């Protein structure tokens, strides 16, 4: 039987480009090549698309473009009859039909519905969330509003679409209360996020957030600690064990997420069984409310009073063997290869 062709899309025009390379290399290494043929599609930081014929080691090392003979310019064809990619070779255009696409892209221009929309336009099944849910989950303000309508607590916040005059900004922040967070509405890996302890740092934090997006949230600092839950499935959902982020200070910013210099992740979370059950159930409710499909990681806060507050959904979380999503799923019996295989099967479901 002919192997199904699975495109793994990596890189992207995003500050999280190099994180995507590490995740994608791990995914490629764990795809069952007895069942599937992997089509490696790389996007440079400048937005060029190539089919890459080399090793995932070169993807991980960010040297995949060094040998240009292994990089063929390519695009996803919007023509649903072609149902795949076009490679622009010296000898002409070659078409490769795809059975599914697995975007392993983090942040803007990849996790936000843009690439998902391109795949859906082409009629190519997606491994992971679709266009609408990807866009909604990337937009913290809209995601919070929908989740709140579902009866789940969210942080108090105010939306800014321009930098207000200082007196107005001070009043908005005082209504939220210090400490607070200033965040771009649509950005990943905590880029542009600042914890603000007093009015002195507020205006600079808002300016920094506006560097990453045209809309900014001023959001309360929820007391307690951050917890996460891996969710997998289309109709019937499977949850991984919940995890917990222990911080020694500050907050879980980009550097801390990928180095864990001063923080620690506990998997499973250090909570009792009824609390973990509530976390997992709440994660499923959020996943369904935002229309997620395939897989996602739902991040929440657990307050000292054991109240669950929604934080955000990562529709393409980090995907190495030491990343949070695979570790949570390992807690319910999925090793990395089995997890990748299950996700591909979900993407191929009609």
XYZ file of C-alpha atoms in Angstrom:
350
model
C 0.000 0.000 0.000
C 1.286 3.458 -0.901
C 2.430 5.498 2.075
C 0.439 8.597 2.973
C 2.377 11.824 2.437
C 2.540 14.093 5.486
C 3.983 17.593 5.128
C 5.777 18.889 8.213
C 5.954 22.680 7.952
C 8.727 24.350 9.955
C 10.457 27.693 10.490
C 8.272 30.674 9.678
C 8.304 34.484 9.792
C 8.182 34.646 13.561
C 10.397 35.517 16.525
C 9.911 31.848 17.469
C 11.518 30.592 14.241
C 14.348 28.686 15.942
C 11.980 27.091 18.476
C 9.958 25.752 15.539
C 13.086 24.158 14.060
C 13.732 22.194 17.248
C 10.101 21.070 17.543
C 9.817 20.080 13.879
C 13.050 18.077 13.927
C 11.745 16.071 16.892
C 8.410 15.430 15.167
C 10.088 14.325 11.918
C 12.380 11.898 13.759
C 9.390 10.228 15.412
C 7.073 9.831 12.414
C 6.609 6.165 11.505
C 8.260 5.940 8.074
C 6.769 2.477 7.575
C 3.363 4.186 7.345
C 4.118 7.720 6.176
C 6.342 9.601 3.759
C 7.501 12.889 5.267
C 7.530 15.982 3.058
C 9.648 18.649 4.783
C 8.471 22.198 4.021
C 10.665 24.968 5.398
C 9.807 28.654 5.651
C 12.675 31.098 6.108
C 12.481 34.072 8.462
C 12.040 36.206 5.352
C 9.069 34.150 4.164
C 10.622 32.004 1.411
C 9.227 28.461 1.096
C 11.348 25.420 0.222
C 10.927 21.679 0.119
C 13.908 20.396 2.084
C 15.413 17.010 1.207
C 18.015 16.859 3.976
C 18.272 15.607 7.539
C 16.235 16.781 10.534
C 19.629 17.322 12.202
C 20.193 20.219 9.799
C 16.744 21.594 10.585
C 17.466 21.517 14.313
C 20.893 23.123 13.830
C 19.394 25.812 11.561
C 21.804 24.805 8.786
C 19.112 23.381 6.512
C 19.632 26.091 3.882
C 23.413 25.644 3.692
C 23.235 23.085 0.864
C 21.038 24.715 -1.757
C 20.845 21.477 -3.753
C 18.630 20.095 -0.962
C 16.309 23.122 -0.956
C 13.810 23.356 -3.809
C 11.577 26.459 -3.988
C 8.018 25.316 -3.312
C 4.544 26.567 -2.446
C 1.257 25.063 -1.327
C -1.012 25.208 -4.352
C -4.426 26.787 -3.662
C -5.838 24.537 -6.413
C -7.869 21.877 -4.606
C -7.456 19.493 -7.530
C -3.676 19.502 -7.026
C -4.155 19.028 -3.269
C -0.509 19.576 -2.429
C 2.674 21.458 -3.202
C 4.372 22.762 -6.322
C 8.168 22.495 -6.551
C 9.904 24.851 -8.971
C 12.770 22.826 -10.422
C 15.144 23.621 -13.270
C 13.361 20.929 -15.300
C 9.902 22.365 -14.609
C 7.173 22.310 -11.975
C 6.642 19.118 -9.994
C 3.389 18.491 -8.107
C 3.295 16.394 -4.931
C -0.106 15.481 -3.508
C -0.379 15.606 0.270
C -2.603 13.557 2.543
C -2.188 15.949 5.479
C -0.131 18.901 6.681
C 1.394 19.213 10.152
C 2.309 22.857 10.821
C 4.977 22.842 13.532
C 5.143 26.623 13.639
C 5.052 28.811 16.733
C 3.654 32.325 17.103
C 2.680 34.813 14.418
C 2.369 33.742 10.766
C 2.017 30.077 11.638
C 0.079 29.416 14.820
C -2.450 32.197 14.190
C -4.564 30.663 11.418
C -2.621 32.026 8.444
C -0.949 28.796 7.323
C -3.994 26.815 8.442
C -6.161 28.904 6.113
C -3.800 28.222 3.227
C -4.013 24.466 3.846
C -7.801 24.535 4.180
C -8.102 26.547 0.958
C -6.030 23.860 -0.768
C -8.229 21.095 0.682
C -5.327 19.582 2.632
C -6.334 18.044 6.004
C -4.623 19.639 8.995
C -2.943 17.918 11.899
C -3.996 20.263 14.668
C -6.375 23.177 14.993
C -8.032 24.799 11.995
C -8.108 28.403 10.835
C -10.803 29.778 13.125
C -9.686 28.153 16.370
C -6.031 28.996 15.681
C -6.900 32.659 15.130
C -9.172 32.794 18.184
C -6.626 31.198 20.493
C -3.919 33.594 19.300
C -6.151 36.555 20.185
C -6.035 36.679 23.989
C -8.810 39.264 24.259
C -11.368 37.414 22.133
C -10.421 34.044 23.627
C -10.981 35.417 27.135
C -14.371 36.863 26.195
C -15.613 33.586 24.714
C -14.320 31.502 27.609
C -15.938 33.899 30.093
C -19.270 33.445 28.282
C -18.838 29.695 28.861
C -18.827 30.366 32.602
C -15.082 30.014 33.223
C -13.180 32.696 35.142
C -10.721 34.901 33.229
C -8.350 37.651 34.430
C -9.722 41.188 34.642
C -8.269 43.235 31.792
C -8.615 46.317 29.618
C -7.927 46.450 25.871
C -5.809 49.231 24.336
C -5.730 49.908 20.592
C -3.515 52.972 20.930
C -1.274 54.448 23.620
C -3.531 56.648 25.795
C -2.513 59.901 27.434
C -0.697 59.373 30.726
C -3.603 60.326 33.045
C -6.026 57.990 31.239
C -3.486 55.148 31.217
C -2.843 55.592 34.932
C -6.581 55.438 35.674
C -7.050 52.257 33.622
C -4.172 50.577 35.436
C -5.404 51.663 38.862
C -8.764 50.053 38.101
C -6.967 46.752 37.417
C -4.583 47.155 40.369
C -0.851 46.533 40.764
C 0.981 44.303 40.134
C -0.334 43.755 36.623
C 0.768 42.411 33.257
C 0.977 44.263 29.961
C 0.706 41.925 26.963
C 0.423 42.105 23.177
C -2.963 40.623 22.261
C -1.467 38.400 19.540
C 2.055 37.152 20.289
C 3.562 33.915 21.533
C 6.253 32.798 23.991
C 5.703 35.869 26.196
C 7.237 38.261 23.651
C 6.422 41.835 24.642
C 5.003 40.791 28.024
C 6.003 42.835 31.087
C 5.082 42.447 34.730
C 4.530 45.954 36.093
C 4.810 46.542 39.833
C 3.941 50.252 39.930
C 2.895 53.211 37.786
C 6.545 54.096 37.157
C 7.026 51.239 34.693
C 3.608 51.265 33.052
C 4.062 53.509 30.024
C 7.321 51.847 28.933
C 5.680 48.417 29.234
C 2.760 49.479 27.037
C 5.151 50.882 24.424
C 7.077 47.599 24.444
C 3.896 45.558 23.940
C 2.850 47.753 21.010
C 6.117 46.756 19.279
C 4.641 43.269 18.867
C 0.995 43.976 18.048
C -1.511 46.709 17.280
C -3.608 45.794 20.343
C -2.443 45.473 23.941
C -3.979 44.091 27.148
C -3.481 45.434 30.639
C -4.286 42.385 32.747
C -4.458 41.608 36.435
C -1.728 39.452 37.948
C -3.724 36.441 39.114
C -2.510 35.192 42.520
C -1.422 31.576 42.769
C 0.515 29.594 40.168
C 0.257 28.573 36.524
C -0.910 25.100 35.537
C -1.315 23.489 32.137
C -3.171 20.596 30.604
C -2.570 18.795 27.306
C -5.756 18.032 25.373
C -5.933 15.752 22.330
C -8.855 14.746 20.142
C -11.635 15.815 17.802
C -14.920 14.564 19.272
C -13.776 12.342 22.137
C -11.050 14.113 24.100
C -8.053 12.708 25.947
C -6.241 14.827 28.524
C -2.703 14.430 29.744
C -1.719 14.910 33.366
C -1.808 18.517 34.513
C 1.536 20.198 35.166
C 2.560 23.097 37.386
C 5.079 25.904 36.934
C 7.000 26.756 40.094
C 8.590 30.209 39.888
C 11.266 31.495 42.232
C 10.575 35.054 41.086
C 9.350 37.142 38.168
C 7.201 35.374 35.582
C 7.458 32.678 32.911
C 9.029 34.784 30.126
C 10.646 33.615 26.859
C 14.068 32.930 28.394
C 12.592 31.104 31.361
C 10.323 28.960 29.165
C 13.284 27.563 27.257
C 16.051 27.554 29.902
C 14.241 27.001 33.252
C 17.073 28.904 34.959
C 15.056 29.918 38.009
C 11.838 27.932 37.615
C 10.763 24.313 37.733
C 7.975 22.377 36.042
C 6.265 19.709 38.114
C 4.530 16.957 36.138
C 2.130 15.919 37.492
C 1.133 19.109 39.259
C 1.376 19.087 43.052
C -2.386 19.145 43.580
C -4.861 16.630 44.961
C -6.805 14.304 42.675
C -10.128 16.227 42.750
C -8.325 19.465 41.843
C -6.470 17.834 38.963
C -9.739 16.368 37.725
C -11.265 19.867 37.753
C -8.266 21.221 35.856
C -8.551 18.541 33.198
C -12.315 19.000 32.871
C -11.939 22.784 32.610
C -9.245 22.385 29.950
C -11.661 20.284 27.867
C -14.409 22.902 28.236
C -12.037 25.642 27.073
C -10.785 23.487 24.177
C -14.358 22.915 22.982
C -15.425 26.533 23.551
C -12.661 27.780 21.246
C -13.335 25.106 18.616
C -9.993 23.342 18.961
C -9.257 20.138 17.090
C -6.373 17.677 17.053
C -4.415 18.953 20.026
C -3.619 22.001 22.137
C -2.171 22.940 25.505
C -4.534 24.853 27.782
C -2.834 27.120 30.334
C -4.643 28.227 33.489
C -3.982 29.693 36.923
C -4.844 28.014 40.205
C -5.414 30.559 42.970
C -4.707 30.007 46.687
C -8.465 29.410 47.091
C -8.293 26.670 44.406
C -10.173 28.798 41.869
C -9.315 28.014 38.230
C -8.701 31.045 35.984
C -8.104 30.735 32.236
C -4.836 32.095 30.844
C -4.390 31.050 27.202
C -4.418 28.181 24.696
C -1.337 27.205 22.705
C -2.574 25.478 19.553
C 0.955 24.417 18.541
C 2.848 24.042 21.813
C 6.541 23.217 21.999
C 7.121 19.716 20.682
C 10.426 18.271 21.805
C 10.796 15.279 24.110
C 11.309 17.662 27.059
C 8.453 20.040 26.140
C 5.418 20.336 28.384
C 2.787 18.880 26.022
C 4.591 15.563 25.321
C 5.523 15.230 28.995
C 1.887 15.650 30.059
C 0.774 13.046 27.520
C 3.515 10.671 28.662
C 1.773 10.738 32.032
C -1.205 8.911 30.472
C 0.838 6.378 28.519
C 1.853 8.076 25.256
C 5.542 7.992 24.427
C 6.708 10.547 21.861
C 6.366 8.288 18.807
C 2.907 7.065 19.858
C 1.818 10.667 20.442
C 2.936 11.799 16.987
C 1.208 8.787 15.435
C -2.034 9.532 17.300
C -1.984 13.178 16.181
C -1.482 12.210 12.536
C -4.387 9.752 12.779
C -6.604 12.513 14.207
C -5.637 14.809 11.334
C -6.538 12.153 8.782
C -10.021 11.658 10.264
C -12.721 12.895 7.897
